[in-house]
Short mmCIF file of C-alpha atoms and ligand atoms in Angstrom, two decimals:
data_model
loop_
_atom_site.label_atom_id
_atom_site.label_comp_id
_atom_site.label_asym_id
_atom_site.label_seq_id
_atom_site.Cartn_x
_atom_site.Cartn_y
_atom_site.Cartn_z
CA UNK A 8 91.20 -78.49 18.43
CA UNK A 9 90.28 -75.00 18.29
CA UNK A 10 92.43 -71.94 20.12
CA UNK A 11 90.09 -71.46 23.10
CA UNK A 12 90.45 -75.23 23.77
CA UNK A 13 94.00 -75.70 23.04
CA UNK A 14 94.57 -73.17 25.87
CA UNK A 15 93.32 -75.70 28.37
CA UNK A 16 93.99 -79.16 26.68
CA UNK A 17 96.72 -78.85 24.13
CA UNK A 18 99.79 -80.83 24.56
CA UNK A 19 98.48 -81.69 28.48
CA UNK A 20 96.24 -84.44 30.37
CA UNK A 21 95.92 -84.25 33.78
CA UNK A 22 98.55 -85.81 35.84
CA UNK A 23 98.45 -89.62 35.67
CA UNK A 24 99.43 -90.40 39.21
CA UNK A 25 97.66 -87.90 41.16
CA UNK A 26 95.24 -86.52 38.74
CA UNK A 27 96.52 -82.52 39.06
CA UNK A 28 94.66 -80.40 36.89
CA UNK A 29 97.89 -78.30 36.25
CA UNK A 30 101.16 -79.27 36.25
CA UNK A 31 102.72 -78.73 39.63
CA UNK A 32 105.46 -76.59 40.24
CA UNK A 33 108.46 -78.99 40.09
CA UNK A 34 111.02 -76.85 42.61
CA UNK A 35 113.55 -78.92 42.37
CA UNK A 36 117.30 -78.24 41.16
CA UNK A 37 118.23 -81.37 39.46
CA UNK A 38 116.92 -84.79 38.80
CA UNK A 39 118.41 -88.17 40.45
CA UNK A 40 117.93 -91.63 38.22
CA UNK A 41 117.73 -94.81 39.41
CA UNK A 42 121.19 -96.13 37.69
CA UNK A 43 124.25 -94.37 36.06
CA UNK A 44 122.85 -95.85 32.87
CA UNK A 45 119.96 -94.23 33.04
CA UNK A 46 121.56 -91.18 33.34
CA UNK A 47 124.19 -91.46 30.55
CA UNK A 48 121.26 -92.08 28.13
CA UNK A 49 119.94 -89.33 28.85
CA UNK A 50 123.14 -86.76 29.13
CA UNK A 51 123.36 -88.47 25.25
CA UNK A 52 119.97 -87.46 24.76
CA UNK A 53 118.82 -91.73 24.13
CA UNK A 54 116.41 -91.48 26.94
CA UNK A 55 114.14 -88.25 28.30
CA UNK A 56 114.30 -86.94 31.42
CA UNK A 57 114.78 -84.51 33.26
CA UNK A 58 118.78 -83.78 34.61
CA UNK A 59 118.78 -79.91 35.83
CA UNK A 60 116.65 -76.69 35.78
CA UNK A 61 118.77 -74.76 34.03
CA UNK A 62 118.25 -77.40 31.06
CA UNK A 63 114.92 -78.66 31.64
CA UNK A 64 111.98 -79.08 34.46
CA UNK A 65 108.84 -80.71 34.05
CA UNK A 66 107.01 -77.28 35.03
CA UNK A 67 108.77 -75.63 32.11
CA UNK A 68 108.52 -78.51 29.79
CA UNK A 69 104.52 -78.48 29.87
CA UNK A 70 104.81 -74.62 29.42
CA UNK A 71 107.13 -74.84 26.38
CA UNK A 72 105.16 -77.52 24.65
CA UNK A 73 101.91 -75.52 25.43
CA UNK A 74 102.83 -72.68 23.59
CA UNK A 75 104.69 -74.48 20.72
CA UNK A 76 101.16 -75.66 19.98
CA UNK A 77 99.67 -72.93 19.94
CA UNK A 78 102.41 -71.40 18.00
CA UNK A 79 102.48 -73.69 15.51
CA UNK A 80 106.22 -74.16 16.25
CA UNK A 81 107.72 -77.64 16.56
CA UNK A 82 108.94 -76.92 19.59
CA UNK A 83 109.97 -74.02 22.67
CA UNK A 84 112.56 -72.82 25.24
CA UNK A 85 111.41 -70.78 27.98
CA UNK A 86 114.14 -68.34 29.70
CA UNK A 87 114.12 -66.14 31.92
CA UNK A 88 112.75 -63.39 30.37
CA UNK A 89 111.32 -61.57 27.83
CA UNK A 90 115.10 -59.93 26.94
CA UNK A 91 116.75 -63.32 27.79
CA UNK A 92 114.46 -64.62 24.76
CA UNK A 93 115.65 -61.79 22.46
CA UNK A 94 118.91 -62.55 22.92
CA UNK A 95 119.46 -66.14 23.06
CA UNK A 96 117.10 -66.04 20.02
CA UNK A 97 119.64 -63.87 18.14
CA UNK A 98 122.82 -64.46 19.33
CA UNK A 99 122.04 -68.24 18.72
CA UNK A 100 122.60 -67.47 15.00
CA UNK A 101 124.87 -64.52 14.78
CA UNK A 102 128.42 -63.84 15.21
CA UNK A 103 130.83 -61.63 14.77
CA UNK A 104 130.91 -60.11 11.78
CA UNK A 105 127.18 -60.69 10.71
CA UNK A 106 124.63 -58.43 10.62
CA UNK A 107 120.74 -57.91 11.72
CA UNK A 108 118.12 -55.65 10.28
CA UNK A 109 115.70 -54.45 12.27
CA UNK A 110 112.44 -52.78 12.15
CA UNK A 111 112.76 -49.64 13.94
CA UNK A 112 109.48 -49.50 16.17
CA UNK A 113 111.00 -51.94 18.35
CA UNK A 114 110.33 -52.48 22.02
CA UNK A 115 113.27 -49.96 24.33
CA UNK A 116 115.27 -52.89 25.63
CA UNK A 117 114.93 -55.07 22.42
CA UNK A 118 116.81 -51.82 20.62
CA UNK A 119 119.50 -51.15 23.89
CA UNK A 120 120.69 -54.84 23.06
CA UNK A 121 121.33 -54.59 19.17
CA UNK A 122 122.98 -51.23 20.37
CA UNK A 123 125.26 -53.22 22.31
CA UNK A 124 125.73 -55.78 20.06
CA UNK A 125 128.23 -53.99 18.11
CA UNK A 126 130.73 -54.50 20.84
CA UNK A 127 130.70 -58.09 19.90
CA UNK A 128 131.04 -57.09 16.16
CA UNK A 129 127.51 -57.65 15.27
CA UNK A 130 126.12 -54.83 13.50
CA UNK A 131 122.42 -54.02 13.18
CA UNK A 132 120.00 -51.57 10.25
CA UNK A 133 117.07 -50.62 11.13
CA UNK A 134 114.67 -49.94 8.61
CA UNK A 135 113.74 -46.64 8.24
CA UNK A 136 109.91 -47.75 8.03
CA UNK A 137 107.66 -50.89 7.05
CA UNK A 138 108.09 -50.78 3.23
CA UNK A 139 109.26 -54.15 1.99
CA UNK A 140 112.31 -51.69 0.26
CA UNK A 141 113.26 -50.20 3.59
CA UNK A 142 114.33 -53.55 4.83
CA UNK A 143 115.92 -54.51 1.48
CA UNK A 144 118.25 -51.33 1.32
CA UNK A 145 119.35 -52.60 4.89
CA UNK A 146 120.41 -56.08 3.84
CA UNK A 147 124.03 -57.17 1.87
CA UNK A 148 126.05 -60.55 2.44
CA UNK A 149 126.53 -60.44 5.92
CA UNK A 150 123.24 -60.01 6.85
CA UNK A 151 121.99 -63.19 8.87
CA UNK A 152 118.38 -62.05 9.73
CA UNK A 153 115.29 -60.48 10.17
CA UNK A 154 113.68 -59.09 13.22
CA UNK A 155 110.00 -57.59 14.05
CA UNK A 156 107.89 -57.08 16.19
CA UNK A 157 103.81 -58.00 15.57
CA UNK A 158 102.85 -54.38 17.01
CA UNK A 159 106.09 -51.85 17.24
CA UNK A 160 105.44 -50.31 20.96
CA UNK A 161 105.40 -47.50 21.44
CA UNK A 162 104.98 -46.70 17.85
CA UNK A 163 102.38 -48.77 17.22
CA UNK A 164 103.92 -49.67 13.15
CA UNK A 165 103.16 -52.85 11.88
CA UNK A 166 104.88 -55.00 9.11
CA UNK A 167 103.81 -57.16 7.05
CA UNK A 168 104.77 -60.19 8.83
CA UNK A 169 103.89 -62.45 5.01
CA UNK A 170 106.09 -60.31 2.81
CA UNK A 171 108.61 -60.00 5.31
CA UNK A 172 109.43 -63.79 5.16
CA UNK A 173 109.12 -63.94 1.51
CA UNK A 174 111.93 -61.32 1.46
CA UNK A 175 114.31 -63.29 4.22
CA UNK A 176 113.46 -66.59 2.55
CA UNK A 177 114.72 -65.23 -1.28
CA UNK A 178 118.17 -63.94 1.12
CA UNK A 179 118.07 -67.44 2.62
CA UNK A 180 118.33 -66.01 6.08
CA UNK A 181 115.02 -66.50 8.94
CA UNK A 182 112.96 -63.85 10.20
CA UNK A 183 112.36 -64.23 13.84
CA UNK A 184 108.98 -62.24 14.79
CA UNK A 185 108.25 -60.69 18.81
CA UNK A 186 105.03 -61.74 19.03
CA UNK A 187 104.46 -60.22 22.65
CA UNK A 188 101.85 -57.91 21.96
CA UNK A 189 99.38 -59.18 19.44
CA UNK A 190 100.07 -63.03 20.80
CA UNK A 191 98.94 -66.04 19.44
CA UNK A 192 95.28 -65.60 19.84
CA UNK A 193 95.39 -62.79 16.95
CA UNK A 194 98.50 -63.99 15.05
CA UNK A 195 100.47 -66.94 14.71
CA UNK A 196 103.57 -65.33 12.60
CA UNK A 197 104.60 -69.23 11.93
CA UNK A 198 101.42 -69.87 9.55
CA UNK A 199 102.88 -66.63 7.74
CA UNK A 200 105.89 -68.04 7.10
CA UNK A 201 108.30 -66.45 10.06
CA UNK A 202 111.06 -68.66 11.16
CA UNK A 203 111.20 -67.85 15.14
CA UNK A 204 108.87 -66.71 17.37
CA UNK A 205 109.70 -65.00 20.65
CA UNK A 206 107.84 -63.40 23.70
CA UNK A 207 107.78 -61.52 26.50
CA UNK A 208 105.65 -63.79 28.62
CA UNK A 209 105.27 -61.27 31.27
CA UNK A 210 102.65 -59.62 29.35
CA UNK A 211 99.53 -60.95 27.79
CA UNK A 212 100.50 -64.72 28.03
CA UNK A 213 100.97 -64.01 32.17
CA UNK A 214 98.06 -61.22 32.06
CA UNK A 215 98.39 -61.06 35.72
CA UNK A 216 102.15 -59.25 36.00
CA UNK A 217 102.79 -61.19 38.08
CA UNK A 218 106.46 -63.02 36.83
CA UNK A 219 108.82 -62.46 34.70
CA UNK A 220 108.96 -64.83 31.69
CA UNK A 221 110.00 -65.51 27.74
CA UNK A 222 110.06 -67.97 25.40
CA UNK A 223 111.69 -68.92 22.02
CA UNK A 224 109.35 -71.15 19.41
CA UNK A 225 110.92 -72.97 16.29
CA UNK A 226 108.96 -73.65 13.11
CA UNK A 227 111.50 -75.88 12.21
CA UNK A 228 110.88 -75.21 8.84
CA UNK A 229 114.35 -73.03 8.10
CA UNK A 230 117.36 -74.84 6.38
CA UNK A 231 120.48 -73.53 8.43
CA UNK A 232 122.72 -75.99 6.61
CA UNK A 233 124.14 -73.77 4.77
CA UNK A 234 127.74 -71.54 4.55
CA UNK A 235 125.95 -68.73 6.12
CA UNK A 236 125.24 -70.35 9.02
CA UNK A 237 128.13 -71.52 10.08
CA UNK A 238 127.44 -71.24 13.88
CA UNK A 239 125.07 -73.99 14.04
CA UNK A 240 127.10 -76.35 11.76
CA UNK A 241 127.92 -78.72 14.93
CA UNK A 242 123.91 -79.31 14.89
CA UNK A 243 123.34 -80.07 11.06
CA UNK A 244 122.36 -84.14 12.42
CA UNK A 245 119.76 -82.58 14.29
CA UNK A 246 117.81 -81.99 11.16
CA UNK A 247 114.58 -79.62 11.53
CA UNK A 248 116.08 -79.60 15.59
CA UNK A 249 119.14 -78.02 15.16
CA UNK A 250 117.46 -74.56 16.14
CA UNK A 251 116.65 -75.85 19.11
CA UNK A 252 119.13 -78.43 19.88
CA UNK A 253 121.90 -75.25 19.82
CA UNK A 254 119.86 -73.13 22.06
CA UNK A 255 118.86 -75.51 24.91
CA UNK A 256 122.42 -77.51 24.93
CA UNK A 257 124.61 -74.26 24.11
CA UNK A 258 122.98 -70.96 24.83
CA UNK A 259 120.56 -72.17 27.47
CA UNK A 260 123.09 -74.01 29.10
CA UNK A 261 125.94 -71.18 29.06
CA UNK A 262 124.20 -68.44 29.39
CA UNK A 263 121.86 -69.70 31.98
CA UNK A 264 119.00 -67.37 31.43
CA UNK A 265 116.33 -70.26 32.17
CA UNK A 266 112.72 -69.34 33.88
CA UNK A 267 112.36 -70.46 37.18
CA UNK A 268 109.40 -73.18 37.45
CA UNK A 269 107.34 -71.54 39.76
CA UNK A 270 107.25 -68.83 37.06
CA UNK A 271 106.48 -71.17 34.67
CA UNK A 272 103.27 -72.38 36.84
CA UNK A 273 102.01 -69.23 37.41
CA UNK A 274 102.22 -68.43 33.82
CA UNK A 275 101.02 -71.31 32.22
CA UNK A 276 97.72 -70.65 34.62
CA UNK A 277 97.88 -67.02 33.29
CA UNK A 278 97.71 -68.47 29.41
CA UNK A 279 94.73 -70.83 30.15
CA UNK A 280 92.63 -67.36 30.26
CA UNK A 281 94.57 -65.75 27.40
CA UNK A 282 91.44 -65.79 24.68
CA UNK A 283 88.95 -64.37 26.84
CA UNK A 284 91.36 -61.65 28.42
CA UNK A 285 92.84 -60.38 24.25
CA UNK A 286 89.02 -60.25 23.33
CA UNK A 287 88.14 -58.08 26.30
CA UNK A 288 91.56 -55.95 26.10
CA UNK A 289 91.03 -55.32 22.29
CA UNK A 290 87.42 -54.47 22.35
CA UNK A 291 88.00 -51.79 25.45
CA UNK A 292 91.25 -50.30 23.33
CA UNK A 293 88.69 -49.72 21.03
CA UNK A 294 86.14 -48.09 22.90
CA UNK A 295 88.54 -46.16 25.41
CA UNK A 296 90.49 -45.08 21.29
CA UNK A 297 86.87 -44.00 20.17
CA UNK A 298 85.79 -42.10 23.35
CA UNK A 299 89.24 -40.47 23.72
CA UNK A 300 89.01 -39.31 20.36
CA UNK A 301 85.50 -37.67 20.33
CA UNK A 302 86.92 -35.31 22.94
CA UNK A 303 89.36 -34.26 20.37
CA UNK A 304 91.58 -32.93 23.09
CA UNK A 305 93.83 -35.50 22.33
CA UNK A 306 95.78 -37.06 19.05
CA UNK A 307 94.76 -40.93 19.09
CA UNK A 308 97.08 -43.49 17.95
CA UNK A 309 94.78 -46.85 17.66
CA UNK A 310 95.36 -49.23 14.58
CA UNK A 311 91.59 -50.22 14.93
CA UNK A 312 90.71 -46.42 13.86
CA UNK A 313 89.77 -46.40 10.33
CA UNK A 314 92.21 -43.70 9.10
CA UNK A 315 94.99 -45.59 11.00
CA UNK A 316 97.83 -46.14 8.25
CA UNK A 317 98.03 -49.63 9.63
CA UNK A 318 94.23 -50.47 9.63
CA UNK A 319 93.98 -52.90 6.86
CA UNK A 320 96.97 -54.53 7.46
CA UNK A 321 96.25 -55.23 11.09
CA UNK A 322 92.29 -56.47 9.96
CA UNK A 323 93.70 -58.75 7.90
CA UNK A 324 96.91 -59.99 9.47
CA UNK A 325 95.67 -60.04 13.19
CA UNK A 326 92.33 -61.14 12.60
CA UNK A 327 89.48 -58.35 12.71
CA UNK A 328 91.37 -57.28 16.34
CA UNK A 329 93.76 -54.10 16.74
CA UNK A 330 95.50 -55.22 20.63
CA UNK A 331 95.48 -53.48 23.49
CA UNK A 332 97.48 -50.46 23.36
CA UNK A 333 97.39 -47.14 22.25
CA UNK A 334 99.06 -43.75 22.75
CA UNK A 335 97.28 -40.06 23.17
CA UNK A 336 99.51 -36.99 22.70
CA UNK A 337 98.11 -34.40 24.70
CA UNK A 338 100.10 -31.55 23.67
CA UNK A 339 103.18 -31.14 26.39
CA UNK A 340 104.88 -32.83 28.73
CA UNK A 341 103.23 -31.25 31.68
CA UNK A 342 99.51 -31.97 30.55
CA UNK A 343 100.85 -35.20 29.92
CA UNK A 344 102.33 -35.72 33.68
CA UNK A 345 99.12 -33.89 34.80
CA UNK A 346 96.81 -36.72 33.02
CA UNK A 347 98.77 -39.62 34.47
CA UNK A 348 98.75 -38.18 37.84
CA UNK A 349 94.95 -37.42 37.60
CA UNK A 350 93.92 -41.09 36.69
CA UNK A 351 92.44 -43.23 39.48
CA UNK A 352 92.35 -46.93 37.40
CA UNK A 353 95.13 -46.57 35.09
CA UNK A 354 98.86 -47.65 37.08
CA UNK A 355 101.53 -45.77 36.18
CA UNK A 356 103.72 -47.90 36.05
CA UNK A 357 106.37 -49.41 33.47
CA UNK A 358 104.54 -52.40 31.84
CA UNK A 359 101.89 -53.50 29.30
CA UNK A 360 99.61 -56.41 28.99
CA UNK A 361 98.36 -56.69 32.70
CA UNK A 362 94.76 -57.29 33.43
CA UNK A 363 94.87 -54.12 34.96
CA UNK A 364 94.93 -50.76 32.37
CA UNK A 365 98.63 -49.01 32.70
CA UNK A 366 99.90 -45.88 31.58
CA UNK A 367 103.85 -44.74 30.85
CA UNK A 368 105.42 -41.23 30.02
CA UNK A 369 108.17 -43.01 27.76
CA UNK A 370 109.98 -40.13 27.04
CA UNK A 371 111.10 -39.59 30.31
CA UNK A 372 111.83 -43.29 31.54
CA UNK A 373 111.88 -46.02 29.18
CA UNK A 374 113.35 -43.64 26.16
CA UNK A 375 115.18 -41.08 28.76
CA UNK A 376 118.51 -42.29 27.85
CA UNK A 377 117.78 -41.82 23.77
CA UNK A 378 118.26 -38.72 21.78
CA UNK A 379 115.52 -36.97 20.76
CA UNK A 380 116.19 -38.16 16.97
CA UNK A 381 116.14 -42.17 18.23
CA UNK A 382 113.16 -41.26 20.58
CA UNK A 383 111.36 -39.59 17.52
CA UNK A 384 112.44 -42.72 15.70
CA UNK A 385 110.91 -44.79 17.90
CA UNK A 386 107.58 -42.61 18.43
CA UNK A 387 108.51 -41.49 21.29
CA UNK A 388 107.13 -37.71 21.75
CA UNK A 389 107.54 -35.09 25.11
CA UNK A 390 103.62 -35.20 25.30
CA UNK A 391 103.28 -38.74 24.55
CA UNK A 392 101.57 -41.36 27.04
CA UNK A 393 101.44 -44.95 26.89
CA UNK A 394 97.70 -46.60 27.41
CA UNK A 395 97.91 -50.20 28.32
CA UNK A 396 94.02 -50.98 27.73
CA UNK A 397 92.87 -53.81 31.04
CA UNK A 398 89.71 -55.40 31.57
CA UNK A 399 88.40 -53.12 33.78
CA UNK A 400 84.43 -52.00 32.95
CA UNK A 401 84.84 -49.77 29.64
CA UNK A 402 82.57 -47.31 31.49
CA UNK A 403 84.53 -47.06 34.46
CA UNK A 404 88.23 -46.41 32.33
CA UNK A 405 86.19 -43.80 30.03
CA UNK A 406 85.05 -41.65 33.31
CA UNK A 407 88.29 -42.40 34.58
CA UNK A 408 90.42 -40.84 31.34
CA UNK A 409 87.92 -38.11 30.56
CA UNK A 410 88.06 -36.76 34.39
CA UNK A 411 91.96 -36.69 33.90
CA UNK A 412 91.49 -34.96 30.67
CA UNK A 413 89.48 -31.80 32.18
CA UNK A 414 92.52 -30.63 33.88
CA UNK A 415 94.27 -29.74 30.68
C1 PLP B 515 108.48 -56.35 27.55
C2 PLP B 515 108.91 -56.71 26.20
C3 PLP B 515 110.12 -57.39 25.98
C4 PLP B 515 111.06 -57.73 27.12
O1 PLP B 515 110.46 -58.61 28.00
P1 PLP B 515 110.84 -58.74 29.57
O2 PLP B 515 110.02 -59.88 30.00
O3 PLP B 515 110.47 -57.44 30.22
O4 PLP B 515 112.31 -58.99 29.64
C5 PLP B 515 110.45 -57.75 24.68
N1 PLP B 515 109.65 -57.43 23.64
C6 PLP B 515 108.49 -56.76 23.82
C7 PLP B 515 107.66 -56.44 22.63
C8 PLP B 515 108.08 -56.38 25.09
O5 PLP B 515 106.93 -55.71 25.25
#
């Protein structure tokens, strides 16, 4: 089955006692069985079913094993967002005393939780940039993992996702890969040997912002029965499931971060669209990157440029397709508050991968709390804004952008 198709049929047939096309939103809090039996089987996990939402639901199960296909993950666990994913996804292998490394063009939130992580004695490194050295100065013993994002936003870096794993693999430790804004339809970090996948679904997978969503997909293929991983020893019988087995029966169930199933619905219609909507998205980023550019009022950060740093990387790792966003500097922070509030199309609004184009300031909301040396870290700049290409008509966002530039 090919991508476009596995977005309608994979891992789902149409309901076999009423014939629903989509699953239905199952709003229920828990799940009564016929017998207490029944329901001991499946507390020891002898039987499925369903006992509780914050554990499992049928409208979150169909989601889950959706995207695990098209993953290429053995299997999923959707929470209850995008930051509950990070987390749980982390903090499902680390404790205290361990350590992360990090790239450093990270997503705001994603970097305000390692932050905070070193109150619970986790440390984290970021990586200075993408070389495959950068990461390897960061790492010693304790380190326990690898984490990167497909398309560092705002900064727009990219790694390379292949020799990244090669690197955690010869450190026996997993690299776990945010692959929110390129998604599956232009990478599948799995096939390049990453460990864990994890999303924001409230972006491209959604594509309507319309709920809040994330989800956690296993390869299955690390070996975590080792000394370093101590933390999942208690799920060694689980085999290639121990990932998993920890996250849903531990973290899932502790932390109770777990997506509510009418945001599951909504997003698993948002996904069946999610080829068509990335192949619209990246060809307008390109267009609205080229026009922008030929004004040459404005500094154009596109990987799908040809003198981007990134270009052949991103060809070859995503496919022949760049995503969706780009930045402009535009010289100062007032020209760049001036374009934003000139725009007619483009939100302004704090977001990214709606079918709608958005635009952000970051330095003065998302990064306002960061020092200027972490928000030039992160490519965050005074005059910087944040495009967030949509599938509006190209025409319409270049008339749009180019009416907004005359005023500076
Ligand atoms: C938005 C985003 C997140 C956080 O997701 P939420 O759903 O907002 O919690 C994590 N990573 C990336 C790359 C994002 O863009």
């Amino acid at each position: 089955m090919n991508f476009m198709t596995k977005l309608l049929h994979g891992n789902f047939a149409p309901d076999g006692k009423t014939g629903a096309t989509t699953t239905p939103i199952y709003q229920s809090a828990a799940f009564c069985h016929e017998t207490a039996e029944d329901l001991e089987k499946i507390f020891l996990g002898q039987k499925p079913g369903f006992v509780y939402t914050r554990l499992n639901n049928p409208s979150l199960d169909a989601f889950e094993r959706r995207l695990a296909l098209l993953e290429g993950g053995i299997g999923a666990v959707a929470c209850a967002s995008g930051m509950a994913a990070v987390s749980l996804a982390v903090m499902n292998i680390v404790k205290s005393g361990d350590e992360i490394v990090s790239g450093s063009g990270i997503f705001g939130g994603t970097h305000s939780l390692f932050s905070g992580l070193g109150d619970y004695g986790v440390g984290v490194h970021y990586a200075k940039d993408n070389q495959i050295q950068s990461y390897l100065k960061c790492m010693n013993e304790n380190t326990r993992l690898l984490y990167v994002e497909t398309i560092g936003n705002p900064k727009l870096d990219i790694p390379d996702i292949a020799a990244l794993a090669e690197l955690a693999h010869s450190q026996k430790i997993p690299l776990i890969v945010d692959n929110t804004v390129t998604t599956p339809y232009l990478v599948q970090p799995i096939k390049l040997g990453a460990d864990i996948v994890v999303h924001s679904t409230s972006k491209y997978i959604n594509g309507g912002g319309n709920s809040i969503g994330g989800i956690i997909i296993d390869s299955g293929q690390f070996k975590w029965a080792i000394d370093k991983f101590q933390t999942l020893r208690d799920f060694n019988k689980f085999g290639k499931f121990s990932y998993l087995a920890k996250l849903r029966s531990s973290l899932l169930s502790n932390f109770g971060g777990c997506m509510s199933p009418f945001n599951a619905y909504l997003t698993s219609i948002g996904l069946e669209t999610l080829g068509l909507r990335m192949d619209r998205a990246c060809e307008n980023a390109y267009r609205l990157a080229v026009c922008l550019q030929k004004t040459n009022k404005v500094a154009v950060n596109y990987p799908g440029l040809q003198e981007n740093i990134y270009h052949n990387l991103a060809a070859h790792q995503f496919g022949g397709k760049f995503g969706a966003i780009l930045t402009i500097r535009v010289g100062t922070k007032e020209k760049a508050f001036t374009v934003i509030n000139k725009l007619k199309f483009a939100l302004n609004l704090a977001n990214i991968g709606d079918a709608r184009t958005l635009v952000i300031h970051p330095a003065s909301t998302i990064y306002a709390a960061k020092s200027i040396a972490e928000k030039e870290e992160a490519g965050v700049y005074e005059d910087l804004i944040r495009i967030s290409v949509g599938l509006e008509d190209i025409e319409d966002l270049q008339t749009d952008f180019l009416q907004a530039l005359e005023n500076i």
